[in-house]
XYZ file of C-alpha atoms in Angstrom:
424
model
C 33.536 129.555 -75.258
C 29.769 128.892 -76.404
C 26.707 130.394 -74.139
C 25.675 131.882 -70.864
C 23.308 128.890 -70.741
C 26.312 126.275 -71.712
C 28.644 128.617 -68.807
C 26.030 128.047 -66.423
C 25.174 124.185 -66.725
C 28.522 123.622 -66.206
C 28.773 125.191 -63.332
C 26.080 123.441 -62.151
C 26.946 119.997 -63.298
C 30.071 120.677 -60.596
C 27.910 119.995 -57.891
C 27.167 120.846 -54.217
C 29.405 119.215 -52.358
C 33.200 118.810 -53.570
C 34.842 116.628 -50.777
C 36.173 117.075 -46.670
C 35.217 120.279 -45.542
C 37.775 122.516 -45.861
C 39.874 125.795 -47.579
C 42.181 123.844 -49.640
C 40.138 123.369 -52.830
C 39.292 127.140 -53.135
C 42.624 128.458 -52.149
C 44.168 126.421 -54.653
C 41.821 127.594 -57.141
C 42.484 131.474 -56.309
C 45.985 130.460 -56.120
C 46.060 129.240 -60.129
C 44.092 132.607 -60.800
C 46.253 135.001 -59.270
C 44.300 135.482 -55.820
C 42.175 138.085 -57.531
C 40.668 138.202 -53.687
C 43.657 139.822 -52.074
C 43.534 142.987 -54.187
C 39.854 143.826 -52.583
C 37.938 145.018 -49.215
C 35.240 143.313 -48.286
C 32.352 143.089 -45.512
C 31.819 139.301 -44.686
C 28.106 138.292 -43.726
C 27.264 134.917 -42.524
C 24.164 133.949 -40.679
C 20.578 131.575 -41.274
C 18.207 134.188 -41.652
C 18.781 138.046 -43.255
C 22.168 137.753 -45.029
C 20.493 138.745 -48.498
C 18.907 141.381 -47.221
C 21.413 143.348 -44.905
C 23.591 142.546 -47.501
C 21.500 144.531 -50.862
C 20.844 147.356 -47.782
C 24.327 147.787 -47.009
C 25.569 147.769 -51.263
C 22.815 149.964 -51.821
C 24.332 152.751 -49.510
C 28.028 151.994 -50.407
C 27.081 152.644 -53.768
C 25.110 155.652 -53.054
C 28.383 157.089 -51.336
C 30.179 156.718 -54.464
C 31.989 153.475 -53.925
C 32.418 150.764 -56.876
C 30.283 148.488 -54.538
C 30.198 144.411 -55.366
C 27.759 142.441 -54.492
C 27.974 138.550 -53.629
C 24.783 136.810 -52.438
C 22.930 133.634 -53.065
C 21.157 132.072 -54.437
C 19.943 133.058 -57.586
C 16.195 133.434 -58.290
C 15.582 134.283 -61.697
C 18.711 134.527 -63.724
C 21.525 133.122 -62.522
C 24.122 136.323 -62.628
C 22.236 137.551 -60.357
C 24.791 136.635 -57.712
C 27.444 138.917 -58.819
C 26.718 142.788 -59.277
C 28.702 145.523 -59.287
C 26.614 148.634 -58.141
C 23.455 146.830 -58.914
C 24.244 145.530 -62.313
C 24.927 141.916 -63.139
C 27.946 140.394 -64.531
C 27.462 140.560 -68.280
C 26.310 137.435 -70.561
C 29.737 138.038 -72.178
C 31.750 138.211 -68.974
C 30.290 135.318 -66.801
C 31.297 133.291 -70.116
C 34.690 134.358 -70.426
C 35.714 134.026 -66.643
C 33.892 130.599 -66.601
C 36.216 129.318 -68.851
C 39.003 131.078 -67.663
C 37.989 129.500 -63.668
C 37.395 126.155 -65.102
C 41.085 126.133 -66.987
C 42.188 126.336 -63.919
C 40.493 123.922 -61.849
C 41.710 121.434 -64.088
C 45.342 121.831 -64.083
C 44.966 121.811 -59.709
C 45.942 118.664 -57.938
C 43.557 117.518 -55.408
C 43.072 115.203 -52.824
C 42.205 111.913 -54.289
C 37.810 111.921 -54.442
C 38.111 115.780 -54.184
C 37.306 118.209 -56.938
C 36.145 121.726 -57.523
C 32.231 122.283 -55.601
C 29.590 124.838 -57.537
C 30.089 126.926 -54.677
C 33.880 127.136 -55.089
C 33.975 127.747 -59.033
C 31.270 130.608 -58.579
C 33.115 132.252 -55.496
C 36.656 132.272 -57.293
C 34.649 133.658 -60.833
C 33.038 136.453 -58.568
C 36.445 137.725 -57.465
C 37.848 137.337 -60.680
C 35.393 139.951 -61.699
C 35.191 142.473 -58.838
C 38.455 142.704 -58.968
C 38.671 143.265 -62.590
C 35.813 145.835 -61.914
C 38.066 147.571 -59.774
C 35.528 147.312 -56.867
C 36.036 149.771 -53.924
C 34.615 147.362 -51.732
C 32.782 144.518 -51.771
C 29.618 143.130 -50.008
C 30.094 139.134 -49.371
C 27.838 136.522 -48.276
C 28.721 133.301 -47.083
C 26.717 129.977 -48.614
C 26.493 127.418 -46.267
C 28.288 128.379 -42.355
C 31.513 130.178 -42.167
C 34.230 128.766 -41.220
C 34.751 126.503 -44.208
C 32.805 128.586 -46.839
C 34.127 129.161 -49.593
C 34.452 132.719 -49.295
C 36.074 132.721 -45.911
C 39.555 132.198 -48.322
C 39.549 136.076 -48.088
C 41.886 138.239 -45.314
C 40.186 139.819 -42.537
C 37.525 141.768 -43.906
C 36.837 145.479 -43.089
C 33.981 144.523 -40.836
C 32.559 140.945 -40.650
C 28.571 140.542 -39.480
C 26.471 137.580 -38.297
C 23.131 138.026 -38.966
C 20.143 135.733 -36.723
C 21.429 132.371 -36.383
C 18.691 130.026 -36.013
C 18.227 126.069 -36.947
C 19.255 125.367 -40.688
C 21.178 122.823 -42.715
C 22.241 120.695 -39.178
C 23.059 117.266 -40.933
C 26.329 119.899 -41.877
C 26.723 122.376 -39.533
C 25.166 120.910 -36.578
C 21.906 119.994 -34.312
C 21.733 122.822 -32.106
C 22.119 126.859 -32.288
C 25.024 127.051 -30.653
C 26.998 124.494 -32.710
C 25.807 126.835 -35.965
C 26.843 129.571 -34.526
C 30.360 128.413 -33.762
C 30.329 127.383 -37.486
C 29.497 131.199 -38.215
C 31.817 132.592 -36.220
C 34.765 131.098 -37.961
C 34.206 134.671 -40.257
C 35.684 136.739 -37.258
C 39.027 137.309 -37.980
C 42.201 138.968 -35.867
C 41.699 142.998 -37.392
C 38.485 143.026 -38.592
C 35.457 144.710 -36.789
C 33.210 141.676 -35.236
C 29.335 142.568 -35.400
C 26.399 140.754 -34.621
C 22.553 141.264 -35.378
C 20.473 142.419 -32.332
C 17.352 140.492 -30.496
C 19.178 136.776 -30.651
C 19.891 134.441 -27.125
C 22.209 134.922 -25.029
C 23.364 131.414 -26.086
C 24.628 132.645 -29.621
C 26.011 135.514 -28.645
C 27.980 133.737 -26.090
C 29.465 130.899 -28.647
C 30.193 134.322 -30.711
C 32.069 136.217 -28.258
C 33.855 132.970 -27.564
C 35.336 133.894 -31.391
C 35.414 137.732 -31.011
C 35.881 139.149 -28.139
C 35.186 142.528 -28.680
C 32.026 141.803 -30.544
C 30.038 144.572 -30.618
C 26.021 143.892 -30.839
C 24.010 146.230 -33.373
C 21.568 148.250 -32.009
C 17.562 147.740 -32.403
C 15.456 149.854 -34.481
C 12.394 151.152 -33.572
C 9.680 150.875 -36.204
C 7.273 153.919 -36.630
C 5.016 152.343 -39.626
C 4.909 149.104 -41.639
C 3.123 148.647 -44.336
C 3.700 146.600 -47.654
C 4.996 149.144 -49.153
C 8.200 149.630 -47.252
C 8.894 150.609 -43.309
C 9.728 153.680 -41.403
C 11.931 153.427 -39.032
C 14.369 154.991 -36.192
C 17.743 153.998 -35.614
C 20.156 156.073 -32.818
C 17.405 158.926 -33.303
C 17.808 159.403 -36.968
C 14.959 158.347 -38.874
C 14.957 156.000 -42.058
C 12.976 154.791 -44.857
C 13.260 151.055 -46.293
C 11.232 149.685 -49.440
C 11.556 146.109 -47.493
C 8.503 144.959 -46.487
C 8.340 141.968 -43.482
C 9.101 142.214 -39.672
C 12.297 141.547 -39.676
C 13.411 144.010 -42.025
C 13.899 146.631 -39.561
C 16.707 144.334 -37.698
C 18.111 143.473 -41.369
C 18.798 147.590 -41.341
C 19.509 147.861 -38.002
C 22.609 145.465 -38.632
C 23.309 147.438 -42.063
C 23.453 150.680 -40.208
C 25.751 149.468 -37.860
C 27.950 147.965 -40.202
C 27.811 151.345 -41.850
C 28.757 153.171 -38.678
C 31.760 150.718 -38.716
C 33.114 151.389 -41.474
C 33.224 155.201 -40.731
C 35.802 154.228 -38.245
C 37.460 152.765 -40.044
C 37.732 155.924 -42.674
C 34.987 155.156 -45.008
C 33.246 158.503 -46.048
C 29.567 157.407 -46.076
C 27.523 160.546 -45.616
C 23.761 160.339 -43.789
C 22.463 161.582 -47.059
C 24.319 158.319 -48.778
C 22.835 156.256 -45.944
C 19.211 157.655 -46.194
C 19.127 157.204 -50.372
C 20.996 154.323 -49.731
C 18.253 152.270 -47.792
C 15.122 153.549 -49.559
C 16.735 152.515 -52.924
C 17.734 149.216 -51.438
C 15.311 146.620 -53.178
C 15.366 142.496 -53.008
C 12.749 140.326 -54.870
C 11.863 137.014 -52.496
C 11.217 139.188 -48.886
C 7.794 139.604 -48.531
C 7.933 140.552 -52.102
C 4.273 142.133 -53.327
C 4.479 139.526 -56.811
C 0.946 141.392 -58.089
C -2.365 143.073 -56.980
C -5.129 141.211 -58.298
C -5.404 139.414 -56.211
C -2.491 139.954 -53.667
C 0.073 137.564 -54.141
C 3.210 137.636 -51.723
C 6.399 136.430 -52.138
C 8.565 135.095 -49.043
C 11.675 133.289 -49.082
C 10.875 131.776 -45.035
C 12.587 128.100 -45.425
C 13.392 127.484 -42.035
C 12.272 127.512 -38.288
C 13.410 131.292 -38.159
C 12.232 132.613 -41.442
C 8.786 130.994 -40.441
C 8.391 132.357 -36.983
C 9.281 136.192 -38.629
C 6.906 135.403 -41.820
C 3.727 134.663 -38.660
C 4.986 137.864 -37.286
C 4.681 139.768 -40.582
C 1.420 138.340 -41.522
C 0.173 138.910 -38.228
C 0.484 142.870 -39.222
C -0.810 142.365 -42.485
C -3.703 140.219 -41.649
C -5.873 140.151 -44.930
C -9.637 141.074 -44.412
C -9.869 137.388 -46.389
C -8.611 134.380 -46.824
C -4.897 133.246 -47.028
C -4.122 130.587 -49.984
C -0.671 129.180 -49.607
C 1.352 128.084 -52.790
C 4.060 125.746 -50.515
C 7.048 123.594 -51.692
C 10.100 122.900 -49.983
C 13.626 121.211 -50.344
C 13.449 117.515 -48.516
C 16.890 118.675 -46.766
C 15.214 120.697 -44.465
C 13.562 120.917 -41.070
C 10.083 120.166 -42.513
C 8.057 119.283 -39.493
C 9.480 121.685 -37.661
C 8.603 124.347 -40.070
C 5.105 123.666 -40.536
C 4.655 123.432 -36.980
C 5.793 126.690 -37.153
C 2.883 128.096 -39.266
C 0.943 129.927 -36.851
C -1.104 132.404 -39.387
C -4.673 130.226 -40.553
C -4.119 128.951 -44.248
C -7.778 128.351 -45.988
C -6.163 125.743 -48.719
C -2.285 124.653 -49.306
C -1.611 124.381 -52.773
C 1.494 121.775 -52.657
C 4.108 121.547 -55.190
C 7.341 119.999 -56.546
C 10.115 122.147 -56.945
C 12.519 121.644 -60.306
C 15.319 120.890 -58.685
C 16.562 117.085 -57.171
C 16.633 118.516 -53.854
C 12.658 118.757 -53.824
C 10.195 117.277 -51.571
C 7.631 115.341 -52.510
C 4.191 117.257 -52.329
C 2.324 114.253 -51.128
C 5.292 113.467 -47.785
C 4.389 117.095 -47.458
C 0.666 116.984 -46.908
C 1.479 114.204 -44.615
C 3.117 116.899 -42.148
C 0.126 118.930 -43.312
C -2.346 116.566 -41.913
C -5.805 118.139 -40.805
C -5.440 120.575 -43.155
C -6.774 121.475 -46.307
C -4.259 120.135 -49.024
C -3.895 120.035 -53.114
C -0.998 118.559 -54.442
C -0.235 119.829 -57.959
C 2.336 118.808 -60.507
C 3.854 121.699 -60.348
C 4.458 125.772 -59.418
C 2.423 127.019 -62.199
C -0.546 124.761 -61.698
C -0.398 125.297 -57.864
C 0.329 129.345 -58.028
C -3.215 129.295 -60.662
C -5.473 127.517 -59.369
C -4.847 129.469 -55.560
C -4.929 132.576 -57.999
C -8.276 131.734 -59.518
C -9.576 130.624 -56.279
C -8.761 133.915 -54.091
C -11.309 136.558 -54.002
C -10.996 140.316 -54.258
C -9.731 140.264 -50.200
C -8.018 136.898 -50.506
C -4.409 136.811 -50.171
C -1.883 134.462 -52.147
C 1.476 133.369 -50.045
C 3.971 131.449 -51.801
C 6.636 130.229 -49.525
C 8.648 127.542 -48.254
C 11.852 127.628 -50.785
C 13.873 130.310 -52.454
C 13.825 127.800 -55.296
C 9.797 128.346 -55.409
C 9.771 132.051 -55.132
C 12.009 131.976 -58.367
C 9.627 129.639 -60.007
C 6.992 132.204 -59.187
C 9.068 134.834 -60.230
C 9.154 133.421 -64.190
C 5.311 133.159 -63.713
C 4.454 136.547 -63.057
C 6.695 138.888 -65.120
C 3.550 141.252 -65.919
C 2.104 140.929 -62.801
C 4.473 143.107 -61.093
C 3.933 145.956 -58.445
C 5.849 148.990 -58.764
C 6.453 150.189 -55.330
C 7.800 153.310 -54.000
């Protein structure tokens, strides 16, 4: 069956995109495997911004009630199993193997449209069932990929609860130009029995499209913040007070959506206790979200890609203001809304440090310090070279930011694996 490095190229050598939007490739495919999904619960979380997040908050607490909790989520930084857990734990070397060639058995005995075959996205999503299911998961916590009605993982039956998070401008050459038009994409999660959620503080706009799909959508409740710090945030939710190691502003609306999901589920039967929900949220831990990489000097981490993830990364920094300077390591995919997101950079930057990312989706760091023009710009050849010389150049109060791509806070990731702050 050969390696988890031979498993995993050939998942990626299946590509992105597999052919007309649709269901029919990956219900085929779960079809030929048994349709491991239809033996398990799931919550189903779509949205631009915060579906990682919510999504680790809400497993952690599941799992700290005593359910065999999955976890779905994407993408990967580091190692690529870490997009299937089961209470916490990745799928084993041994296991993604086995089910890879088990999956991929499969998808070549199906018979597809003509210039259709099995997408990246499809193969992992049928693997990851094949495996919770084989885990005997409880329940499991699923995040879409790329919009919701045709995601892959929207093969499953109406979920136990299923949750938009903020909708906000992302990926329009496929899911459309406007926020209304994504969100309509979203909503295609909301199915006929499940509870319909959606994340507080968005326009009227998206919730509109939403309830459009759900009529009874319910809208979670805010949560009032009693101290931020790096470190983690205090909060208040329905009077009850909370704890979360997740550092960033928009953290607290991340667990404000988790908690209601939470509350959900207790109607529906689901015996999370406070204590549960309390361990469950200060336990809760994701690398990329205003991640603290190291101390000396500071060096964040932020996943903020888009329009939305850049207007809550100038609200964060805006609370953390350094007493210095800000050096920004910045590299992003060419798919995306690149002027618009650097227009979006309201926090002062003393120096961009510009780099490639290794993957064939990357922009070019010298298109990007065109957008950057009037500003102070170094274009390296690539993450390492750009994340030490802003390292070397930062003083005692500096701060290093790298941002701009998931892809580049994984890079970052492999470059500081000693570097590490232990928080909480």
């Amino acid at each position: 069956m050969g390696t988890e490095q031979e498993a995993v190229a050939r998942i990626h050598a299946c590509g992105r995109f597999s052919g007309k939007a649709g269901l029919h490739r990956i219900r085929a495919l779960c079809r030929a495997l048994g349709d491991p999904q239809d033996r398990l619960k799931f919550v189903h979380l779509a949205g631009t911004n915060g579906k990682g997040s919510t999504a680790t908050m809400l497993a952690s607490v599941l799992q700290h009630a005593g359910y065999r909790t999955g976890l779905y989520t994407s993408p990967y930084l580091v190692v690529f199993r870490e997009r299937i857990r089961v209470n916490g734990a990745m799928i084993p070397p041994e296991e993604l193997v086995r089910l890879e060639a088990q999956v991929r058995q499969a998808a070549e005995g199906l018979i597809l449209p003509a210039g259709e075959r099995i997408g990246e996205f499809e193969f992992v999503t049928a693997l990851a069932f094949l495996y919770f299911a084989a885990q005997g998961c409880d329940i499991v916590v699923l995040e879409t990929g790329l919009g919701g009605s045709y995601d892959a993982t929207n093969v499953i039956a109406p979920p136990e609860v299923a949750a938009i998070t903020s909708v906000s401008l992302d990926h329009t050459t496929v899911l459309g130009d406007t926020v209304e038009a994504i969100a309509r994409t979203k909503a295609g999660i909301y199915k006929a029995g499940s509870v319909h959620l959606a994340a507080g503080g968005q326009s009227e706009a998206v919730y509109r499209v939403l309830r459009e799909a759900a009529p009874d959508l319910r809208i979670a409740q805010p949560a009032s913040v009693q101290r931020m710090e790096l470190a983690g945030t205090v909060l208040t939710w329905q009077d009850r007070e909370y704890t979360i190691r997740l550092a960033g502003a928009y953290q607290p609306q991340n667990a404000a959506l988790a908690l209601a999901i939470v509350e959900a589920l207790q109607t529906r039967g689901w015996n999370i206790p406070e204590e549960a929900i309390k361990s469950g949220l200060q336990a809760a831990y994701i690398a990329g979200r205003m991640q603290v990489a190291c101390t000396e000097p500071v060096v964040l981490l932020d996943g903020a890609h888009n329009e939305g993830g850049i207007a809550v990364l100038c609200e964060t920094m805006t609370k953390f203001a350094p007493k210095g300077r800000v050096y920004a390591v910045l590299g992003m995919c060419a798919d995306k809304a690149v002027e618009e997101v650097v227009r979006g950079i309201t926090f002062p930057v003393a120096r961009y440090y510009l780099t490639p990312l290794q993957n064939d989706r990357s922009l070019d760091p010298k298109v990007l310090a065109g957008y950057l023009a009037g500003q102070e710009t170094v274009c390296c050849k690539d993450s390492a070279q750009a994340l030490r010389q802003a390292m070397e150049t930062a003083g005692a109060e500096d701060l290093v930011l790298v941002f701009g791509s998931l892809y580049l806070v994984g890079e970052a990731e492999k470059l500081l694996p000693d570097r590490k702050l232990q928080t909480f």
